[in-house]
Structures are given as structure tokens and as C-alpha cells.
Amino acid sequence: MAADGAAAAPRAAVAGGAAVATHCPYCALQCGTRLHPGAGPAEPLRVEPDAGFPVNQGGLCQKGWTAPAVLRAPDRLRTPLVRGRDGLLAPAGWDTALDAVAARLAEIRAAHGPDAVAVFGGGGLTNEKAYLLGKFARVALGTRMIDYNGRFCMSSAAAAGIAAFGLDRGLPFPVTDLGEADTVLLAGANPAETMPPLMRHLNKAGALVVVDPRRTATAERAALHLAPAPGTDLALALGLLHIAVTEGLVDEEYVRARTAGFDAAWRHAAGWWPERVELVTGVPADAQREAVRLLSGARRAYVLTGRGAEQHSKGTDTVAAFVNVALALGLPGRPGSGYGCLTGQGNGQGGREHGQKADQLPGYRHLTDPAARAHVAEVWGVAPESLPGPGLSAAELLDALGTAGGPRALLVFGSNPVVSAPDAARVQRRLAELDLLVVADFVPSETATMADVVLPVTQWAEEEGTLTNLEGRVLRRHRALSPPEGVRDDLAVLRELAVRLGEPPDRFPADPRRVFDELRRASRGGPADYSGISYDRLDAGEALHWPCPEAPDGTAPHPGTPRLFLDRFAHGDGRARFQDVDHREPADARDDRFPLWATTGRQLAHYQSGAQTRRVPELVRAAPEATVELHPDTAARAGLAEGELARVRSARGAVLARVRLVATLRTDTVFLPFHFPGHGRANLLTGTALDPRSRMPEFKVSAVRVEPVEVPETVVPEPAVRGAAG
């Protein structure tokens, strides 16, 4: 039924004041929470941490505590919007909006072929949404062109993990294991700000070694801080392996019994002695040696990587080099030790397992595998040959929009690429060239304001589903509120569009439980096997980590796999693989025009593109605007002082940001958070150089200059006003 006009605030769905157990809507920790009815319409929910959930152990960050405020954002979308011939978005009924979308999609497909329609998903979508979105693209649209914003987050670690271990799961062990470590090396992550509850575990470790060009809040807590120049992490990791070999610290029995490829990896590392590494990275040779000794001398040790190591045009090789160090010391697959990736987005793990990546089918199957195609096609009730092949990765997909031979229409679910994509001004221009842009969101994000059709969808506390956290634990999201009148779940939107495009209704269920049961069947036998997991088991409180295959009839249910690789790795011979990698320079080069390195990252108060957190008053007060961190000497040379407005410029664009002086920062480096819109978008600076294996853009290192701004001026055009949808 069509629903026009504004609606009331979300309505409480909990009965008798009972609390609803669920999880935080933000990062991949997926902290356990309990939601209680609030005091009234102004506070529909009150949140408290679930002290019994082992990941957060009763802790929440500032974002988690304020999460219910997102549900009552003053600009919450409560009716579809369709752009009229006057170029303005106006309220419309659901039938009107969906009919318009389906009609235009059919016209574009008929005129230009199925690949003229593209789909862009998100790492925050539930497993059910990610699964149905991939199915919708490949079956209802028949397009190859689907990818998601997780390509910007964890793809390099995923590629390196598959190459080394034969399987990608962020942490192949429970988070709680970290608290029993003697040493943890953390490369390119700042969990004290981005995942504060994780520090409850890391603070218990005997020694924390942090690799980061900035003296972050996490580095302040470290026993040892290594501060390499941006873009040189790979050289540092090669140097750590060199030290392990030359100082006799390699676990030779482990290397012989459980690995392959050491000699090829050593051939490159042999040329990276500590003093050479110091010249390239700026990290003192003695500090390098101390890091390796702390790891090798520990009974229980872990090597962890984050976005700082991964978001480079050589990110996969950088992660592989840190994995090589872990393998040389005998850590992965050993109880109490290992390698892991700190996945970022809320469902960054599950979001990359079930089909919204350009080259994947559900269960982490590869799209080009004939057996995988046959299995999934049977579950979907279609012919294997009807499934399209792999498409373009996220950055390449966005860059092809509106070009000759590229997609003419784009459907966006759970993402805001106008802020989050590299070379954001270019992406903005590409979106403006489309014949049709459709955005499903809960607020008018920067991408939604450019759309021809905006579809208002539910938020985390208003829906059922599952997510998979960074340790591979599958979790239940429970509904605590009824959504506002006029708002629909993404699953219902996909079903309605599929039916309008000629699909049988039963092929696209909108009930989350039915979708999950189908996902279980589609994942059966795949690397990420969920077939033994059910809503009933999760609701009963079982802790289930994938792989969790379906048990044969008459046998006990599979308990899940909290710790991977204890007996063998996932390659056919059971061995892990050292990777043959060497250092190379970033795509950008500093020169007299752009003498500084800019690196980007998160702040404590905000998340991703900020579409959620910039609508929470408490978080906006904590971090109200875009900032640029500079060393005082760097600022003085540029003629800048604390609190002044600066322009940061790269070869691609410029950002306006407020100066923050940080005495611990490298003098060759500036830092910008990437949460802010308009002229404060850090990704106006970043380029589109891609990792050749993961297709990860190079977010972490851009050559820039910094200069004063007397009067704020237009740096890039604001989002273009689009024409009519029909």
C-alpha cells in the first residue's frame, strides 16, 4: 500500500517494558546491547551494554551509547521521493516510486543491455540483505555490475588471507584470546578511538607494539611505537622478517611442517636490513629489533593489521608481509597465538561472504567456479549459464558510471560514495551523468540528495536479521521498535522491484528468516558455510562461528569453529603460504608543489561517511567539523596557527579544514578524518590508484600541500541538480 507524507516517530515494539537483546549498529565488534523502552517519543529507546557478551564485556563507546538518537534524526526519511521534471525531489507513494524505478530499469536494460544497470551495496547491510542484493543483481537484473563499499575497507586483508591461509576470516580466533597474549603487534589500526571496547582485551596483553605514522590514542598505550613514513609499512614488515631470520628467531620446525614458500619470501627480505629500513621508513633499527624480540620471546603472540596497512595500492602485499612475519615466528594456527585483521564495518565480514562482491557467490564461493555456480543456481531455481560473470570492483564501477559502454543506472543500498569513495569529486561527476540513480537510505545522505528516486528504509533497531562480527561469530539483530509509517525494509524493496521486473514472488522472499534459511542452503559446502546455523540456535544463545556445516541426520549439531587452522590451513595440502612480496613506492610522489603526505582515518565520535553520527547532537558537539592535524613546525612553515582554516590540496582537489596542532605527528605528514561532507571531504584529495589484487584504492597516502585560507571559497561544486527520472 502506498504511504505518502510524514509519519510519527518510531513506535516501541517491546511489550511490558521487556529489554531486547541486540547489537550496536556501528563497527565490526558488534558489541552486545540491551534496548529498553525510553521515556517517550523524544526517547523511544534507552541502551545499556550487555555485560554477558564476551566481545565488549559491558563496555560501549560514545557512538554505541548514543545509537538510539540516530532513530529520531530530524531529517529522517519517511516517504519515497521522486525527482520531478522541475528537477526537485518531491514526496511520492511507494507504488509510484517503485513503478518509476522498475520502468526506467526495464527501458535502460532494453536499450543498453543488462550491464547498463549497476548495484552498489554496503558492509553494514545484514547478511540477509547482502545475500538478497547479490541475488537481485544477478537474477532479477542479470547484471555483472555489482560491488560494495567493503572493497574500500577489508579487501586487501581478505586477498592476503586467502593467499596465505586459503580462507579469509578477519580474526580466526575469538577476540577474548587477545587478552591472554604476552605481545600483540598492531599494524595500521587505532582501536582506542575506532573500537574502544576492544582495548579491554588489548590492555590485558603483556606488551602492545603499534605501527602507525601518528602517535594515536592506541600508540600512547603501547610499550613500543613504530612510526613509519606513510606508504612504507611494507618495507618495515620486510625488515622485521629480515631480523627474525638473521637473529635466529624463526620457528624453523613450524616453517618446515606447516608452511610453504619461505625461500622466495626470504629472497626479498634479505635485502631489507634494519639500517636500510630505517632510511626508508624513519623507524630506528633498534626499535625494529625490539619489536621482533617482543614477538619472538612471547609464549602467546598475535600480529594484527588494520586499514592503515591495507588501504594502499600495495595493500595486499603489505598485509602479506606482516603475515610472513607471523608465519616465520610460528604464530598462525597455534593455540594462544595467530594473525588477524581488525575488520571495520558492522557487517564487514558477513557482507563480503554472501554475494555482493563483484566476483563472489554466497558462502564465499568464487563466481567463476562451475561447481559453485551450479550449486547456487540450483538453490535460486535458475540455470547456471544464466548467472553473469564477474564485474568491476567498487572504484572501477563508480568510475565507469555514465561513460560510453558503462552503467547508465545505479541502485545504492547502505552506502554514501559521494563522501566515502576516492577522488570524490570525480565520483560526484560520474553520478551526475547517470540516467537513473536510486538510493535506499534512512536520511538524505550526500548521495541520496543527488538521486532520482530515494527510498526510505528501516534502521538497525527496527529490523530482524543476522550479522557476522570480526571474529566470524554470527549474531542476531532483534527488532525493538516498529519503523515509522511509510518506511520499508530493504528486503521488501528488493522483492517489490524484482516482482515488477518479472520475477516470481517466491524467488525473492522478504521475511528475514526465510532469506536466512535460503542463505544457509546456498552457503552449504562453501568456505563460509552457514548451513548449520539457524535463528533458533542463535536465539537460544549459542555462540556460533563459521564454518558451521549442517550436521547429518541423527547427529549432534555442529558447534561452529571459533578457532581456525589449529590442525591444518585451508589450502589443499594443509600448509600456509609465505608470499613473495617486495616494497614499492606509492602512486603519488611528493615534490616541491606537494611536499607533504596526507593520510586519512576515523575519529572517536564519528563513523564512516558520518551519515549517521553527524545527526547525533552529542557526537556533533564532540567533533563538529573537518579538521587537519599538523605538526607545529609544519604549520608554522605554512603560515598556519591552531584553529585557523586551512586549505589542503592534492593533484585531484582541495579540502577546507580547521587546523589542529599535534606535536607528536611526523613533520612530513598531515591527518584528516573522512567523516565530513561538502568542502570537508577528505576523499577530495585521494586518488584512484588500485591494488592489483584486491582493487583497494590508495586512501592512506596522498601528496599534498597546506596553505592558509583568508575567506572560505568554493573548492568544488556541490552535488549537481539532476534532471527528471523519466
XYZ file of C-alpha atoms in Angstrom, residues 16 35 92 102 199 207 274 287 317-318 339 413 494 519 532 554 561 618 696 716:
20
model
C 5.680 -4.836 29.141
C 17.429 -1.934 24.432
C 5.523 10.099 -3.688
C 11.172 -0.582 -12.469
C 41.004 -2.153 24.373
C 53.099 -5.701 25.582
C 67.465 -2.753 9.641
C 63.131 -0.263 17.615
C 51.447 -7.167 -0.355
C 51.802 -5.135 2.847
C 47.416 -13.415 12.748
C 21.924 0.335 -0.719
C 14.143 -5.733 -3.373
C 21.310 -18.327 2.519
C 24.290 -25.478 10.431
C 20.637 -38.084 13.821
C 34.533 -23.141 14.643
C 26.296 14.797 21.327
C 41.713 -1.424 -2.965
C 34.456 22.002 -5.733
